XYZ file of C-alpha atoms in Angstrom:
596
model
C 53.200 -41.092 -128.733
C 53.163 -42.247 -125.017
C 55.623 -40.890 -123.612
C 54.141 -37.200 -124.906
C 50.712 -38.372 -123.254
C 52.755 -38.701 -119.488
C 54.903 -36.246 -120.328
C 51.072 -33.790 -120.712
C 49.550 -35.567 -118.145
C 52.401 -34.988 -115.567
C 51.952 -31.046 -116.963
C 48.798 -31.010 -116.305
C 48.568 -32.345 -112.989
C 51.722 -30.175 -111.662
C 49.677 -27.213 -113.247
C 46.119 -28.210 -111.941
C 47.995 -29.144 -108.441
C 49.885 -25.505 -107.961
C 47.098 -24.079 -109.594
C 44.959 -24.789 -106.245
C 47.324 -24.095 -103.725
C 47.748 -21.079 -105.142
C 44.023 -20.732 -104.743
C 45.019 -21.395 -101.190
C 47.090 -19.436 -100.423
C 44.866 -16.140 -102.279
C 41.583 -17.649 -100.215
C 44.102 -17.405 -96.971
C 45.296 -13.614 -98.161
C 40.968 -12.976 -98.749
C 42.097 -12.005 -101.996
C 39.039 -10.918 -104.698
C 38.490 -12.417 -107.295
C 39.553 -9.811 -109.773
C 43.147 -10.047 -107.979
C 42.978 -13.578 -108.951
C 42.280 -13.135 -111.605
C 45.374 -10.898 -111.647
C 47.482 -13.604 -110.408
C 46.042 -15.889 -112.750
C 47.032 -14.106 -115.764
C 50.942 -14.104 -114.340
C 50.519 -17.643 -113.543
C 49.907 -18.555 -117.475
C 52.392 -15.604 -118.294
C 55.088 -17.348 -116.769
C 54.321 -20.549 -118.069
C 53.435 -19.369 -121.097
C 57.230 -17.870 -121.433
C 59.031 -20.165 -119.807
C 57.740 -22.659 -122.670
C 58.362 -20.245 -124.961
C 62.184 -19.987 -123.728
C 62.660 -23.546 -124.241
C 62.045 -23.752 -127.177
C 63.977 -20.754 -128.480
C 66.678 -22.701 -126.443
C 65.465 -25.991 -128.158
C 65.193 -24.080 -131.610
C 68.551 -22.614 -130.736
C 70.656 -25.811 -130.066
C 69.162 -26.840 -133.742
C 70.352 -24.596 -135.380
C 73.722 -24.777 -134.333
C 74.199 -28.164 -134.689
C 73.320 -27.314 -138.485
C 76.158 -25.272 -138.740
C 78.022 -27.396 -137.290
C 77.349 -29.769 -139.538
C 77.807 -27.579 -142.288
C 81.175 -25.990 -141.262
C 82.215 -29.981 -140.466
C 81.442 -30.611 -144.002
C 83.622 -27.680 -145.630
C 86.491 -28.650 -143.290
C 86.421 -32.448 -144.338
C 85.919 -31.365 -148.082
C 88.956 -28.702 -147.695
C 91.190 -31.652 -145.699
C 90.872 -34.123 -148.529
C 91.529 -31.703 -151.077
C 94.593 -30.988 -148.405
C 95.137 -34.469 -148.240
C 94.839 -35.589 -151.863
C 92.361 -38.086 -150.982
C 88.525 -39.305 -152.013
C 86.112 -37.659 -149.353
C 83.826 -40.626 -147.576
C 80.033 -41.198 -148.999
C 77.227 -39.374 -147.084
C 74.951 -41.667 -144.671
C 70.976 -40.999 -145.405
C 68.312 -41.465 -142.338
C 70.673 -39.794 -139.581
C 69.418 -37.450 -137.386
C 70.924 -34.048 -137.118
C 73.046 -34.947 -133.861
C 74.247 -38.500 -135.525
C 75.262 -37.087 -139.057
C 77.691 -34.426 -136.774
C 79.169 -36.560 -134.614
C 79.726 -38.759 -137.961
C 81.260 -35.659 -139.117
C 83.389 -34.898 -136.330
C 85.020 -37.981 -135.968
C 85.660 -38.066 -139.827
C 87.138 -34.933 -139.366
C 89.265 -35.814 -136.742
C 90.470 -38.590 -138.099
C 91.999 -36.470 -141.330
C 92.931 -33.393 -139.135
C 95.466 -36.328 -137.234
C 96.694 -37.654 -140.663
C 97.158 -34.287 -141.807
C 99.157 -33.431 -138.441
C 101.525 -37.329 -138.669
C 102.199 -35.794 -142.572
C 103.464 -32.983 -141.565
C 105.071 -33.924 -138.698
C 107.175 -36.935 -140.661
C 107.510 -34.076 -143.717
C 109.354 -31.708 -141.332
C 111.261 -34.732 -139.445
C 112.377 -36.104 -142.940
C 113.738 -32.720 -143.490
C 115.785 -31.747 -141.043
C 117.461 -35.309 -141.897
C 117.656 -34.473 -145.227
C 118.705 -30.940 -144.650
C 121.482 -32.241 -142.448
C 123.386 -34.261 -144.350
C 123.122 -32.185 -147.439
C 124.797 -29.771 -145.967
C 127.401 -32.397 -145.545
C 127.127 -33.761 -149.012
C 127.121 -30.350 -150.344
C 123.747 -31.124 -151.837
C 120.522 -29.259 -152.754
C 117.970 -30.576 -150.371
C 114.555 -31.752 -151.797
C 112.368 -29.043 -152.383
C 108.353 -29.462 -150.892
C 106.578 -25.569 -151.192
C 105.963 -24.272 -147.461
C 102.686 -24.368 -145.742
C 101.919 -27.552 -148.285
C 100.348 -30.778 -146.751
C 102.441 -32.970 -148.357
C 101.544 -35.959 -149.741
C 101.890 -39.549 -149.695
C 104.074 -39.562 -152.825
C 105.640 -35.964 -151.195
C 107.020 -38.232 -148.531
C 107.642 -41.163 -150.342
C 109.937 -38.970 -152.162
C 112.048 -36.854 -149.278
C 112.413 -40.699 -147.737
C 114.202 -41.575 -151.057
C 115.646 -38.668 -151.693
C 117.120 -38.906 -148.169
C 118.073 -42.787 -148.118
C 120.212 -41.784 -151.139
C 121.871 -38.947 -149.284
C 122.732 -41.545 -146.612
C 123.912 -44.162 -149.204
C 126.435 -41.580 -150.890
C 127.360 -39.857 -147.145
C 128.369 -43.533 -146.901
C 130.250 -44.246 -149.944
C 131.793 -40.793 -149.868
C 133.325 -41.759 -146.272
C 134.224 -45.151 -147.778
C 136.616 -42.852 -150.337
C 137.229 -40.369 -148.089
C 139.439 -42.950 -146.067
C 140.571 -45.202 -148.865
C 142.221 -41.244 -149.992
C 143.020 -40.341 -146.189
C 144.643 -43.103 -146.044
C 146.586 -43.417 -149.308
C 147.683 -39.851 -148.591
C 149.216 -40.813 -145.744
C 150.746 -43.919 -146.561
C 152.260 -42.443 -149.882
C 153.288 -38.693 -147.064
C 155.224 -42.128 -146.264
C 157.096 -43.683 -148.805
C 157.985 -40.234 -149.807
C 159.353 -39.174 -146.492
C 157.447 -36.213 -146.651
C 155.802 -33.947 -144.235
C 153.026 -32.142 -144.694
C 153.440 -28.679 -146.039
C 149.625 -26.782 -146.628
C 146.907 -26.046 -144.896
C 145.099 -29.137 -146.243
C 147.017 -31.935 -145.744
C 147.804 -30.917 -142.309
C 144.023 -30.441 -141.289
C 143.604 -33.860 -143.397
C 146.157 -35.661 -141.484
C 145.195 -33.190 -137.726
C 141.197 -34.313 -139.074
C 139.398 -37.188 -136.617
C 137.714 -40.143 -139.257
C 134.764 -40.105 -135.764
C 134.036 -36.774 -136.830
C 131.984 -35.345 -139.960
C 134.699 -34.023 -142.161
C 133.693 -32.100 -145.602
C 132.320 -34.624 -147.993
C 131.606 -32.414 -151.057
C 132.211 -33.228 -154.443
C 134.908 -30.382 -154.321
C 136.600 -31.484 -151.224
C 136.629 -35.486 -152.397
C 137.921 -33.757 -156.106
C 140.775 -32.108 -154.366
C 142.033 -35.211 -152.490
C 141.885 -37.525 -155.927
C 144.184 -34.442 -157.206
C 146.987 -34.598 -154.442
C 146.835 -38.490 -153.983
C 146.636 -38.626 -157.875
C 149.832 -36.550 -157.625
C 151.528 -37.988 -154.684
C 150.925 -41.526 -156.508
C 152.290 -40.683 -159.547
C 155.585 -39.770 -157.756
C 155.650 -42.637 -155.447
C 155.651 -44.652 -159.081
C 158.130 -42.163 -160.121
C 160.228 -43.087 -157.635
C 159.450 -46.043 -157.888
C 160.069 -46.505 -161.678
C 163.569 -45.280 -160.581
C 164.424 -47.408 -158.251
C 163.575 -50.580 -159.961
C 165.669 -48.983 -162.660
C 169.090 -48.620 -160.854
C 168.247 -52.180 -158.957
C 168.957 -53.578 -162.290
C 171.764 -51.491 -163.686
C 172.951 -51.947 -160.125
C 172.361 -55.373 -160.946
C 173.538 -55.791 -164.365
C 176.941 -54.154 -162.584
C 177.169 -56.749 -159.908
C 176.929 -59.491 -162.513
C 179.816 -58.134 -164.989
C 181.869 -57.149 -161.917
C 181.042 -60.633 -160.252
C 180.275 -58.985 -156.813
C 179.652 -61.729 -154.121
C 176.122 -62.565 -154.038
C 176.837 -61.896 -150.112
C 177.140 -58.626 -150.627
C 174.358 -58.249 -153.236
C 172.561 -59.309 -150.371
C 173.467 -57.242 -147.837
C 173.490 -54.360 -149.348
C 169.577 -54.665 -150.361
C 169.345 -55.397 -147.037
C 170.174 -51.405 -146.758
C 167.618 -50.299 -149.384
C 164.301 -52.161 -149.509
C 162.257 -49.648 -150.338
C 161.439 -47.214 -152.800
C 162.348 -43.681 -150.746
C 163.781 -41.562 -151.127
C 166.582 -41.930 -149.303
C 167.250 -45.646 -150.633
C 167.086 -44.061 -154.108
C 169.924 -42.771 -152.874
C 171.681 -44.995 -151.531
C 171.168 -46.871 -155.173
C 172.584 -44.018 -156.452
C 175.273 -43.763 -154.872
C 176.193 -47.143 -155.260
C 175.374 -46.768 -159.049
C 178.116 -44.082 -159.225
C 180.804 -46.429 -157.156
C 180.052 -49.487 -159.818
C 180.513 -46.998 -162.524
C 184.236 -46.361 -161.337
C 184.601 -49.584 -160.947
C 183.125 -50.562 -164.435
C 185.660 -47.593 -166.321
C 188.582 -48.930 -163.682
C 187.601 -52.633 -165.811
C 186.301 -51.519 -169.476
C 187.715 -54.318 -171.050
C 186.085 -56.730 -169.299
C 182.473 -55.137 -169.191
C 183.334 -54.897 -172.972
C 184.264 -58.521 -173.607
C 180.720 -59.339 -171.119
C 179.146 -57.419 -172.945
C 179.707 -59.029 -175.673
C 179.085 -62.708 -174.783
C 175.096 -60.733 -173.531
C 174.807 -60.108 -176.946
C 175.973 -62.987 -178.765
C 172.699 -64.925 -176.487
C 170.782 -62.525 -177.616
C 171.538 -62.502 -181.741
C 171.201 -65.993 -181.159
C 167.747 -65.557 -179.605
C 166.428 -62.773 -181.709
C 168.420 -64.777 -185.664
C 169.595 -61.693 -186.336
C 171.721 -62.222 -189.356
C 175.567 -62.504 -189.921
C 175.990 -59.071 -191.384
C 174.241 -57.664 -189.679
C 176.183 -58.342 -186.925
C 179.258 -58.060 -188.297
C 178.067 -54.490 -189.000
C 178.164 -53.888 -185.537
C 181.013 -55.212 -184.591
C 183.248 -53.619 -186.702
C 181.825 -50.712 -185.661
C 182.877 -50.633 -182.112
C 186.439 -52.607 -181.449
C 187.784 -50.112 -179.193
C 187.682 -50.759 -175.794
C 186.623 -47.119 -174.579
C 183.419 -45.522 -172.985
C 181.673 -45.387 -176.466
C 182.243 -49.129 -177.645
C 180.917 -49.738 -174.346
C 177.709 -47.357 -174.322
C 176.936 -49.466 -177.584
C 176.666 -52.460 -176.083
C 174.938 -51.631 -173.436
C 172.561 -49.642 -176.152
C 172.614 -53.236 -177.935
C 172.054 -55.339 -175.800
C 168.553 -53.619 -174.457
C 167.734 -52.451 -177.652
C 167.942 -56.410 -178.222
C 166.183 -57.557 -174.267
C 163.755 -54.700 -175.439
C 162.641 -56.625 -178.695
C 162.808 -60.301 -177.281
C 160.642 -58.502 -174.634
C 157.750 -56.917 -176.501
C 154.275 -58.308 -176.596
C 153.888 -60.955 -179.014
C 157.533 -61.269 -180.353
C 158.890 -64.227 -178.260
C 156.157 -66.330 -179.463
C 156.594 -66.166 -182.517
C 160.280 -66.544 -181.872
C 159.914 -69.803 -179.944
C 157.234 -71.032 -183.205
C 160.370 -70.271 -185.777
C 162.540 -72.046 -183.264
C 160.219 -75.146 -182.964
C 160.020 -74.871 -186.687
C 163.715 -74.845 -187.829
C 163.962 -77.335 -184.917
C 161.918 -80.066 -187.196
C 163.275 -78.941 -190.206
C 166.700 -80.070 -188.998
C 165.445 -83.206 -187.544
C 163.644 -83.689 -190.969
C 167.597 -83.941 -192.698
C 168.916 -85.838 -190.172
C 166.188 -88.821 -190.509
C 166.151 -88.657 -194.832
C 169.996 -88.628 -193.950
C 169.727 -91.302 -191.717
C 167.008 -93.391 -194.371
C 170.576 -93.032 -197.076
C 172.623 -95.213 -194.778
C 171.699 -99.433 -195.734
C 173.122 -100.458 -192.804
C 170.390 -99.283 -190.870
C 168.735 -101.874 -192.253
C 170.784 -104.526 -190.576
C 170.129 -103.302 -186.961
C 166.886 -103.609 -186.107
C 167.581 -104.278 -182.541
C 165.219 -102.167 -179.555
C 163.623 -101.679 -183.061
C 164.847 -99.031 -184.998
C 163.394 -99.209 -187.430
C 160.177 -98.894 -186.049
C 161.500 -95.826 -183.871
C 162.572 -94.058 -186.833
C 159.029 -94.680 -188.672
C 157.618 -93.092 -186.068
C 159.816 -90.484 -185.833
C 159.327 -89.518 -189.675
C 155.621 -89.526 -189.050
C 155.720 -87.304 -186.212
C 157.810 -84.853 -187.863
C 155.781 -85.543 -191.360
C 152.459 -84.641 -189.381
C 154.017 -81.916 -186.777
C 156.443 -79.859 -189.753
C 153.627 -78.157 -192.012
C 151.420 -77.487 -188.484
C 154.199 -75.500 -186.828
C 154.882 -74.088 -190.215
C 151.029 -73.059 -190.997
C 150.398 -71.684 -187.572
C 153.683 -69.268 -187.813
C 153.032 -67.721 -190.918
C 150.213 -67.249 -189.748
C 151.649 -65.419 -187.118
C 154.114 -63.236 -188.726
C 151.184 -62.468 -191.088
C 149.364 -60.704 -188.293
C 152.406 -59.219 -187.362
C 153.359 -57.587 -190.483
C 149.097 -56.302 -190.090
C 150.167 -54.681 -186.551
C 153.346 -53.147 -187.243
C 153.648 -52.661 -191.232
C 156.670 -54.690 -191.573
C 157.805 -57.997 -192.246
C 159.174 -60.229 -189.309
C 162.346 -61.207 -190.070
C 165.119 -63.523 -189.037
C 168.839 -63.747 -190.280
C 167.450 -60.599 -192.165
C 165.494 -62.194 -194.138
C 161.455 -62.256 -193.821
C 160.344 -65.090 -192.488
C 157.509 -66.498 -195.298
C 161.109 -65.901 -198.060
C 163.043 -67.453 -195.358
C 161.073 -70.764 -195.073
C 160.574 -70.669 -198.988
C 164.078 -70.465 -199.513
C 164.744 -73.672 -197.069
C 162.647 -75.412 -198.849
C 163.867 -74.997 -202.175
C 167.353 -75.367 -201.005
C 165.831 -78.780 -199.627
C 164.170 -79.950 -202.947
C 167.605 -78.591 -204.997
C 169.872 -81.394 -202.853
C 166.929 -84.274 -203.057
C 167.241 -83.454 -207.029
C 170.499 -83.046 -207.457
C 170.636 -86.831 -205.831
C 168.423 -87.995 -207.933
C 170.166 -86.838 -210.585
C 173.709 -88.420 -209.577
C 171.930 -91.839 -209.159
C 170.576 -91.154 -213.016
C 174.136 -90.805 -213.839
C 175.480 -94.061 -212.280
C 173.297 -96.029 -214.287
C 173.425 -94.363 -217.673
C 170.041 -92.800 -217.449
C 170.652 -88.924 -216.920
C 168.686 -86.567 -218.982
C 169.582 -82.890 -219.374
C 168.299 -81.264 -216.229
C 165.831 -78.209 -216.583
C 166.657 -75.186 -217.191
C 165.430 -73.699 -213.693
C 166.584 -76.065 -212.197
C 170.245 -74.871 -213.754
C 169.966 -71.437 -212.623
C 169.659 -72.347 -208.832
C 168.681 -70.497 -205.853
C 169.543 -67.655 -203.535
C 171.280 -69.093 -201.082
C 170.423 -68.817 -197.360
C 172.266 -66.132 -196.224
C 172.516 -68.107 -192.380
C 173.096 -71.367 -191.452
C 170.267 -73.351 -189.714
C 171.375 -74.776 -186.644
C 169.685 -77.708 -184.365
C 170.425 -74.890 -181.358
C 168.855 -71.607 -182.706
C 167.571 -69.692 -180.057
C 163.991 -67.244 -180.162
C 164.099 -63.853 -181.994
C 164.701 -62.618 -185.102
C 165.955 -59.459 -186.141
C 164.733 -55.430 -186.451
C 165.057 -53.067 -189.231
C 164.912 -55.139 -191.938
C 164.036 -54.687 -195.334
C 160.563 -54.984 -196.416
C 160.688 -57.551 -199.501
C 158.014 -59.424 -200.990
C 157.338 -62.456 -199.095
C 157.828 -65.920 -200.746
C 155.251 -67.387 -201.174
C 155.186 -71.405 -199.158
C 155.741 -73.885 -201.890
C 153.290 -76.079 -202.670
C 155.392 -79.375 -201.602
C 155.874 -78.200 -198.247
C 154.141 -82.174 -197.422
C 156.898 -83.807 -199.552
C 157.756 -87.139 -197.714
C 160.679 -87.252 -195.838
C 163.379 -90.134 -197.377
C 164.034 -90.914 -201.051
C 162.893 -93.275 -202.914
C 165.281 -96.329 -203.944
C 166.764 -95.934 -206.900
C 165.004 -98.697 -208.729
C 162.136 -96.801 -207.687
C 163.457 -93.403 -209.404
C 164.917 -95.754 -212.006
C 161.181 -97.056 -213.411
C 159.693 -93.772 -212.609
C 161.901 -91.428 -215.026
C 161.437 -91.737 -218.922
C 163.656 -90.982 -221.183
C 161.579 -88.265 -222.873
C 160.611 -86.694 -220.238
C 162.145 -83.541 -218.221
C 161.916 -83.524 -215.022
C 160.541 -80.623 -214.079
C 160.947 -79.191 -210.296
C 160.390 -75.961 -209.078
C 164.007 -75.790 -207.439
C 166.982 -75.222 -208.414
C 169.608 -78.611 -208.968
C 173.267 -79.141 -210.439
C 174.346 -75.874 -211.840
C 172.879 -73.723 -209.571
C 173.876 -75.385 -206.211
C 177.249 -75.439 -208.117
C 177.408 -72.260 -208.303
C 176.765 -72.065 -204.530
C 180.345 -72.568 -203.617
C 181.329 -69.190 -205.437
C 182.583 -66.884 -203.378
C 179.829 -64.311 -203.539
C 177.802 -63.732 -200.052
C 177.191 -65.100 -196.684
C 177.258 -68.811 -196.315
C 174.863 -70.926 -196.671
C 172.071 -72.827 -194.777
C 172.894 -76.243 -194.191
C 170.718 -77.746 -196.564
C 172.754 -76.493 -199.177
C 176.071 -77.172 -197.682
C 175.202 -80.520 -197.394
C 174.401 -81.280 -200.860
C 177.768 -79.709 -201.625
C 180.725 -80.878 -199.479
C 181.812 -83.217 -201.084
C 182.862 -80.900 -204.796
C 186.274 -81.196 -205.544
C 188.092 -77.639 -205.419
C 188.494 -77.169 -209.188
C 184.503 -77.911 -210.066
C 183.516 -75.433 -207.661
C 185.176 -72.780 -210.429
C 183.557 -74.108 -212.678
C 179.915 -72.879 -213.823
C 178.599 -72.270 -217.449
C 174.936 -71.672 -218.962
C 172.208 -74.249 -219.492
C 172.304 -72.886 -223.705
C 176.178 -73.506 -224.354
C 175.369 -76.509 -222.668
C 172.324 -77.780 -224.307
C 173.924 -76.800 -227.808
C 176.438 -79.167 -226.934
C 174.974 -81.878 -226.678
C 172.856 -81.213 -229.675
C 175.878 -80.907 -232.304
C 178.566 -83.229 -230.584
C 179.773 -86.851 -231.814
C 180.594 -87.783 -228.394
C 178.463 -89.312 -226.114
C 177.470 -88.254 -222.875
C 175.709 -90.410 -220.896
C 175.362 -87.454 -217.925
C 175.591 -83.987 -217.159
C 177.431 -84.170 -213.567
C 179.923 -81.339 -212.994
C 182.853 -82.272 -214.526
C 182.340 -83.644 -217.831
C 179.767 -80.234 -218.835
C 182.890 -78.515 -217.457
C 185.343 -80.233 -219.649
C 182.953 -80.227 -222.543
C 181.968 -76.546 -222.891
C 186.224 -76.150 -222.150
C 186.699 -78.008 -225.541
C 184.554 -75.323 -227.506
C-alpha cells in the first residue's frame, strides 16, 4: 500500500509540475482561457490514453501468460502420456508468472527425457540392425514415430546383447569349422574344388563373414562330409596296418624293416594309404609263396583263441577236418576263423565273463588238488614249515572263494543270456549246465570212494539207484591252464541249476567217521552218480570226460571198463542168491550177473 501511495504522489506531483510549466509557457504565449482549456483537455487526454495503453499492455501480458500456462499444461500431459510417466502434482498459491516458470521447467525436463530416449533408441536400433544383417536375423521391431518407453529400450538393449553373444558364438563356430575344414583338406590332400571352399580359404579371419544359420549349416555339411572321408581313410589305414602287421609277424619280417616302412607312411593320407596297399599286395604275394607256413601260423593262433574262448573239441575237430588242404581257400578259412574268435573275445562283456570262468576253473582244480592231497597220510608226518597249517589256509580260501566266484559267474551268464537271447557256452555246453556237471562228477567220485571204503570194511550196502545210473560225462577236460572265452553259436539248452551242495567242504571224511555215520539199513541218497555210472563213463561213447571223472576211474582194470549192469538186475540177484556178497564192486557185480 505504501508503494502505491508513493507512486500516486509521484504521479500527482509530476502532473502538477508539468501543468505549472505548461501554464507558464501559455502565459508567455499569451493564450486565451479558451485556448488554454483546449490544451488542458489535450494534456489530460494524452495522459488518459497513456494509462489505457499501459493497462492494455499489462492485460495482454496476463492473457499471454495464462494461455502459455494452458498450453504448457497440455504439453506436459501429452509428454507424460508419450513417456508413460505420471504428471507431477499441481502447486497451489503460485502467481501466474511463478506457475508459468514452473510449468516451463517441467516441460523442458520431459522434452529432454523424450529426446534422450529417442536418441538412445536410434543408436541401439542402428547397432541391432547391423548385427542382425550379419547374422541374417530380424531386428527388434518398435513402431516408428513412437516415443520408446523404458521397457522398450531395455528390450532393445537385451536383444542387442543377445545378438552380440550369438555373433560371438557363431564366430567361434565359424573359426572352428573353418580350421577343421582346412585340416581335413590337408589330410585328404585335396584342393578346394568349388566356389564356397575357395571363398572360405581366401577369406580373412578379421573381416566380417556371413554368419547366417544357412551359411553355418552349409559349413557344417562340408565339415561333416570331409570328416567322414577322413575317418574312412583312417579306418582303411588302420585296417591295412593291422593286416600288414599280422602278415609281417607271420612272415617274421624284422622289426627294423617294419619301422622303416612305417616311417614312410605315418599318416592316414591317400598317399600313405596307397603305400600301405602296395605293401599289402607285396606281402600277399609272399604269403602265396609261403602258404604252408602261413596256415601253420594261423593254426597256432587259432588254437590260442580256441583256448581263450573255451571252444569244445567237437567244434575244433569239425573245423580242422573241413580245412585240411594247403590252398587259398584253407588260408582264408583260417583267417576268417581267427578273426571270428578274436572279435568274439573282444566283444563287450565277454572278456569279463571268461576271466571269471578261468578263475572258477582254477579254483575248482585247486580244490581237487587239495582233496587229493588230504588223502595222503604221509603228509601228517611232514609238518616242517607249517605245511598242514598252510594246507588248511588254502582249503579255507578256496572254500570261501569258490562259491562266491561261481555265484558271480552265473549272474553274469544270465545277464549275458538276457541281452543276447542265447546261453553263454563253454566247451559247447551252457555255462550253468557245465558247472552243474562238474559238481555232479565231483560228487560221483566222492560217493565212489566212500563206497570202496565201505567195501573194504564189509559194511557196504547196494548203492542208490541214482548213483548206478551215472551222469553224462563232460565233453571237455578241465585244465588248470584253461583260458578265458566261450564258444560261439552253441545250441540253446536248458541250463542246469546249481547243485545244493555247492559249498561242499574240502577233503573226505576219515574212514572211521565214514563207517560210523553209515547205517547198515539206510541207503545213501545222493544227487550224484557213483560206481556203475562212473564205470560206464569208460565206454567209447563220446569225447574224453572231465579230469574229475578221469581221476576217479584212472585205476580201473581194462576188462572192468566193458562191463555194465542195471540196478534192477543187480538187486534181483542180491535178493535171490544164497551167495554172500559183502560189497558191490564192479568185479563181483559183473561176474555175478554173468552167472545168471
